[in-house]
């Protein structure tokens, strides 16, 4: 297979959060009142149009919408974006399309809207099912909300669900780490991403 026949992967960054976590070194910013959602999607689509000729004929095999907290955006905006990707570059029929979601911002109707828009994989940033550890991480959700978010994704007919869980957290015991994994497994997601907390320069935890 020639390189020009290999489908591409597309990453789309939505940089706003309700609250920036103290360990996060990503390009993310706490939102101020109303998000510039329409203008940002307009800018992404304009950029896509400018660059589309560089990948003509390749097509997109996977799309990953990360952040930040992409689930802050409406399903209508995500649908506009995906329609533009399909129109400008071509989107494979079996493309995997992922959106990241923060349990603290989940909305059942929005989850269903993402699914209807063509998103077929959701990655939920649970990080822990221990409220004390979640507080230490500066997260805006609690353990019960995390479980509700996963169930909401299932009710929205997401068959491909990832749960992010972290370990080596401040003050975390081996028992707590094991309990987090057990609770993640009990929710029967398609995939669990298990990350070690990394202390990055220029973050509050460093």
mmCIF file of C-alpha atoms in Angstrom:
data_model
loop_
_atom_site.group_PDB
_atom_site.id
_atom_site.type_symbol
_atom_site.label_atom_id
_atom_site.label_comp_id
_atom_site.label_asym_id
_atom_site.label_seq_id
_atom_site.Cartn_x
_atom_site.Cartn_y
_atom_site.Cartn_z
ATOM 1 C CA UNK A 1 0.000 0.000 0.000
ATOM 2 C CA UNK A 2 1.382 3.400 -0.979
ATOM 3 C CA UNK A 3 1.641 6.169 1.607
ATOM 4 C CA UNK A 4 -0.984 8.187 -0.246
ATOM 5 C CA UNK A 5 -3.471 5.341 0.280
ATOM 6 C CA UNK A 6 -3.022 5.129 4.055
ATOM 7 C CA UNK A 7 -5.833 6.921 5.939
ATOM 8 C CA UNK A 8 -4.816 9.716 8.278
ATOM 9 C CA UNK A 9 -5.660 10.355 11.913
ATOM 10 C CA UNK A 10 -6.945 13.784 12.907
ATOM 11 C CA UNK A 11 -6.586 15.345 16.344
ATOM 12 C CA UNK A 12 -8.796 18.341 17.182
ATOM 13 C CA UNK A 13 -8.021 20.360 20.300
ATOM 14 C CA UNK A 14 -10.679 22.204 22.287
ATOM 15 C CA UNK A 15 -8.698 24.021 24.979
ATOM 16 C CA UNK A 16 -11.302 25.153 27.535
ATOM 17 C CA UNK A 17 -12.075 23.612 30.931
ATOM 18 C CA UNK A 18 -14.316 24.537 33.831
ATOM 19 C CA UNK A 19 -11.229 24.355 36.057
ATOM 20 C CA UNK A 20 -7.621 23.602 35.195
ATOM 21 C CA UNK A 21 -6.290 20.615 37.148
ATOM 22 C CA UNK A 22 -3.088 21.267 39.140
ATOM 23 C CA UNK A 23 -1.217 18.427 37.389
ATOM 24 C CA UNK A 24 -2.215 19.394 33.834
ATOM 25 C CA UNK A 25 0.432 20.711 31.434
ATOM 26 C CA UNK A 26 -1.774 20.645 28.327
ATOM 27 C CA UNK A 27 -2.810 23.760 26.451
ATOM 28 C CA UNK A 28 -5.988 24.322 28.434
ATOM 29 C CA UNK A 29 -7.644 27.384 29.916
ATOM 30 C CA UNK A 30 -10.447 27.963 32.402
ATOM 31 C CA UNK A 31 -13.499 29.221 30.564
ATOM 32 C CA UNK A 32 -14.678 32.772 31.139
ATOM 33 C CA UNK A 33 -18.485 33.094 31.105
ATOM 34 C CA UNK A 34 -19.601 32.217 27.553
ATOM 35 C CA UNK A 35 -17.335 30.049 25.406
ATOM 36 C CA UNK A 36 -16.487 31.339 21.899
ATOM 37 C CA UNK A 37 -17.892 28.070 20.611
ATOM 38 C CA UNK A 38 -19.267 29.149 17.233
ATOM 39 C CA UNK A 39 -16.240 31.297 16.378
ATOM 40 C CA UNK A 40 -13.843 28.511 17.364
ATOM 41 C CA UNK A 41 -15.600 25.906 15.225
ATOM 42 C CA UNK A 42 -15.680 28.435 12.367
ATOM 43 C CA UNK A 43 -11.908 28.881 12.743
ATOM 44 C CA UNK A 44 -11.293 25.127 12.809
ATOM 45 C CA UNK A 45 -13.348 24.640 9.656
ATOM 46 C CA UNK A 46 -11.549 27.509 7.904
ATOM 47 C CA UNK A 47 -8.192 25.985 8.848
ATOM 48 C CA UNK A 48 -9.353 22.591 7.617
ATOM 49 C CA UNK A 49 -10.305 24.066 4.248
ATOM 50 C CA UNK A 50 -6.902 25.737 3.900
ATOM 51 C CA UNK A 51 -5.012 22.527 4.644
ATOM 52 C CA UNK A 52 -7.256 19.978 2.911
ATOM 53 C CA UNK A 53 -5.343 20.021 -0.384
ATOM 54 C CA UNK A 54 -2.186 18.838 1.414
ATOM 55 C CA UNK A 55 -3.843 15.506 2.208
ATOM 56 C CA UNK A 56 -6.055 15.156 -0.866
ATOM 57 C CA UNK A 57 -7.103 11.569 -1.438
ATOM 58 C CA UNK A 58 -5.834 10.251 1.889
ATOM 59 C CA UNK A 59 -9.078 10.398 3.850
ATOM 60 C CA UNK A 60 -9.444 10.326 7.634
ATOM 61 C CA UNK A 61 -9.505 6.967 9.415
ATOM 62 C CA UNK A 62 -9.835 8.281 12.951
ATOM 63 C CA UNK A 63 -10.726 11.540 14.666
ATOM 64 C CA UNK A 64 -9.854 12.348 18.270
ATOM 65 C CA UNK A 65 -11.417 15.426 19.863
ATOM 66 C CA UNK A 66 -9.421 16.228 22.990
ATOM 67 C CA UNK A 67 -8.747 19.087 25.339
ATOM 68 C CA UNK A 68 -9.353 20.763 27.533
ATOM 69 C CA UNK A 69 -12.894 19.531 27.943
ATOM 70 C CA UNK A 70 -14.534 19.015 24.532
ATOM 71 C CA UNK A 71 -17.774 17.924 26.197
ATOM 72 C CA UNK A 72 -18.321 21.596 27.109
ATOM 73 C CA UNK A 73 -19.219 22.179 23.457
ATOM 74 C CA UNK A 74 -22.682 21.421 22.135
ATOM 75 C CA UNK A 75 -23.495 18.407 20.013
ATOM 76 C CA UNK A 76 -24.458 20.810 17.217
ATOM 77 C CA UNK A 77 -20.937 22.255 17.140
ATOM 78 C CA UNK A 78 -19.335 18.813 17.100
ATOM 79 C CA UNK A 79 -21.653 17.779 14.270
ATOM 80 C CA UNK A 80 -20.667 20.896 12.269
ATOM 81 C CA UNK A 81 -17.022 20.010 12.743
ATOM 82 C CA UNK A 82 -17.424 16.375 11.701
ATOM 83 C CA UNK A 83 -19.528 17.332 8.685
ATOM 84 C CA UNK A 84 -16.702 19.633 7.581
ATOM 85 C CA UNK A 85 -14.110 16.884 8.041
ATOM 86 C CA UNK A 86 -16.182 14.528 5.903
ATOM 87 C CA UNK A 87 -16.780 17.180 3.264
ATOM 88 C CA UNK A 88 -13.268 18.606 3.015
ATOM 89 C CA UNK A 89 -11.041 15.558 3.483
ATOM 90 C CA UNK A 90 -13.255 12.487 3.385
ATOM 91 C CA UNK A 91 -14.114 10.411 6.427
ATOM 92 C CA UNK A 92 -13.852 6.622 6.292
ATOM 93 C CA UNK A 93 -17.159 4.809 6.803
ATOM 94 C CA UNK A 94 -15.644 2.840 9.670
ATOM 95 C CA UNK A 95 -13.743 5.792 11.161
ATOM 96 C CA UNK A 96 -13.287 5.784 14.921
ATOM 97 C CA UNK A 97 -14.420 9.169 16.234
ATOM 98 C CA UNK A 98 -13.590 9.885 19.874
ATOM 99 C CA UNK A 99 -14.549 12.729 22.173
ATOM 100 C CA UNK A 100 -13.145 13.313 25.647
ATOM 101 C CA UNK A 101 -15.609 14.046 28.429
ATOM 102 C CA UNK A 102 -15.231 15.278 31.988
ATOM 103 C CA UNK A 103 -17.703 13.593 34.390
ATOM 104 C CA UNK A 104 -18.247 16.979 36.013
ATOM 105 C CA UNK A 105 -19.745 18.388 32.818
ATOM 106 C CA UNK A 106 -21.649 15.400 31.469
ATOM 107 C CA UNK A 107 -25.164 15.887 30.186
ATOM 108 C CA UNK A 108 -27.332 12.964 29.074
ATOM 109 C CA UNK A 109 -28.868 14.928 26.215
ATOM 110 C CA UNK A 110 -25.470 16.150 25.025
ATOM 111 C CA UNK A 111 -24.042 12.612 25.136
ATOM 112 C CA UNK A 112 -26.941 11.421 22.985
ATOM 113 C CA UNK A 113 -26.334 14.366 20.663
ATOM 114 C CA UNK A 114 -22.642 13.490 20.286
ATOM 115 C CA UNK A 115 -23.633 9.938 19.374
ATOM 116 C CA UNK A 116 -26.161 11.153 16.787
ATOM 117 C CA UNK A 117 -23.527 13.510 15.353
ATOM 118 C CA UNK A 118 -21.330 10.533 14.486
ATOM 119 C CA UNK A 119 -19.096 10.234 17.544
ATOM 120 C CA UNK A 120 -18.742 6.497 18.224
ATOM 121 C CA UNK A 121 -16.203 6.424 21.060
ATOM 122 C CA UNK A 122 -16.180 8.407 24.292
ATOM 123 C CA UNK A 123 -13.271 8.735 26.714
ATOM 124 C CA UNK A 124 -14.331 9.693 30.231
ATOM 125 C CA UNK A 125 -11.735 11.249 32.539
ATOM 126 C CA UNK A 126 -12.686 9.557 35.801
ATOM 127 C CA UNK A 127 -9.115 9.426 37.251
ATOM 128 C CA UNK A 128 -10.300 7.938 40.574
ATOM 129 C CA UNK A 129 -13.406 6.671 42.356
ATOM 130 C CA UNK A 130 -12.148 7.957 45.712
ATOM 131 C CA UNK A 131 -13.597 11.347 46.665
ATOM 132 C CA UNK A 132 -10.593 12.265 48.815
ATOM 133 C CA UNK A 133 -8.200 11.605 45.947
ATOM 134 C CA UNK A 134 -10.421 13.413 43.458
ATOM 135 C CA UNK A 135 -10.361 16.464 45.712
ATOM 136 C CA UNK A 136 -6.564 16.263 45.944
ATOM 137 C CA UNK A 137 -6.399 16.179 42.139
ATOM 138 C CA UNK A 138 -8.547 19.288 41.878
ATOM 139 C CA UNK A 139 -11.257 17.469 39.940
ATOM 140 C CA UNK A 140 -14.756 18.982 39.741
ATOM 141 C CA UNK A 141 -16.636 15.670 40.061
ATOM 142 C CA UNK A 142 -17.098 13.060 42.763
ATOM 143 C CA UNK A 143 -17.111 9.276 42.496
ATOM 144 C CA UNK A 144 -20.873 8.991 42.138
ATOM 145 C CA UNK A 145 -20.921 11.535 39.312
ATOM 146 C CA UNK A 146 -18.182 9.561 37.554
ATOM 147 C CA UNK A 147 -20.281 6.402 37.678
ATOM 148 C CA UNK A 148 -23.331 8.310 36.448
ATOM 149 C CA UNK A 149 -21.340 9.663 33.493
ATOM 150 C CA UNK A 150 -20.334 6.170 32.391
ATOM 151 C CA UNK A 151 -23.924 4.943 32.687
ATOM 152 C CA UNK A 152 -25.116 8.007 30.747
ATOM 153 C CA UNK A 153 -22.714 7.139 27.932
ATOM 154 C CA UNK A 154 -24.161 3.632 27.786
ATOM 155 C CA UNK A 155 -27.708 5.003 27.754
ATOM 156 C CA UNK A 156 -26.672 7.241 24.845
ATOM 157 C CA UNK A 157 -25.778 4.019 22.959
ATOM 158 C CA UNK A 158 -22.014 4.379 23.067
ATOM 159 C CA UNK A 159 -20.660 0.863 22.625
ATOM 160 C CA UNK A 160 -17.023 1.974 22.750
ATOM 161 C CA UNK A 161 -16.321 3.612 26.111
ATOM 162 C CA UNK A 162 -12.922 4.338 27.624
ATOM 163 C CA UNK A 163 -12.361 5.225 31.275
ATOM 164 C CA UNK A 164 -9.194 7.088 32.281
ATOM 165 C CA UNK A 165 -7.860 6.116 35.714
ATOM 166 C CA UNK A 166 -4.676 7.413 37.365
ATOM 167 C CA UNK A 167 -2.387 5.915 39.977
ATOM 168 C CA UNK A 168 0.551 7.097 42.123
ATOM 169 C CA UNK A 169 -1.683 9.909 43.357
ATOM 170 C CA UNK A 170 -0.728 12.050 46.387
ATOM 171 C CA UNK A 171 -1.274 9.950 49.514
ATOM 172 C CA UNK A 172 -2.798 7.042 47.577
ATOM 173 C CA UNK A 173 -2.453 3.581 49.110
ATOM 174 C CA UNK A 174 -2.152 0.324 47.202
ATOM 175 C CA UNK A 175 -5.603 -0.620 48.515
ATOM 176 C CA UNK A 176 -7.105 2.577 47.094
ATOM 177 C CA UNK A 177 -5.395 2.016 43.738
ATOM 178 C CA UNK A 178 -6.723 -1.544 43.575
ATOM 179 C CA UNK A 179 -10.222 -0.366 44.496
ATOM 180 C CA UNK A 180 -10.164 2.197 41.678
ATOM 181 C CA UNK A 181 -9.324 -0.507 39.150
ATOM 182 C CA UNK A 182 -11.997 -2.827 40.535
ATOM 183 C CA UNK A 183 -14.661 -0.125 40.309
ATOM 184 C CA UNK A 184 -13.622 0.769 36.776
ATOM 185 C CA UNK A 185 -13.870 -2.885 35.723
ATOM 186 C CA UNK A 186 -17.284 -3.200 37.399
ATOM 187 C CA UNK A 187 -18.651 -0.563 35.001
ATOM 188 C CA UNK A 188 -17.691 -2.846 32.062
ATOM 189 C CA UNK A 189 -16.207 -0.228 29.734
ATOM 190 C CA UNK A 190 -14.663 -1.275 26.424
ATOM 191 C CA UNK A 191 -11.275 -0.025 27.552
ATOM 192 C CA UNK A 192 -9.517 1.296 30.638
ATOM 193 C CA UNK A 193 -6.515 3.609 30.317
ATOM 194 C CA UNK A 194 -4.404 3.372 33.481
ATOM 195 C CA UNK A 195 -1.936 6.237 33.800
ATOM 196 C CA UNK A 196 0.728 7.061 36.344
ATOM 197 C CA UNK A 197 0.514 10.629 37.610
ATOM 198 C CA UNK A 198 3.421 12.525 36.078
ATOM 199 C CA UNK A 199 4.662 15.716 37.688
ATOM 200 C CA UNK A 200 5.301 18.068 34.792
ATOM 201 C CA UNK A 201 7.311 21.313 35.009
ATOM 202 C CA UNK A 202 5.288 24.531 35.288
ATOM 203 C CA UNK A 203 2.321 22.795 36.950
ATOM 204 C CA UNK A 204 1.160 23.328 40.546
ATOM 205 C CA UNK A 205 2.114 19.760 41.450
ATOM 206 C CA UNK A 206 5.704 20.071 40.226
#
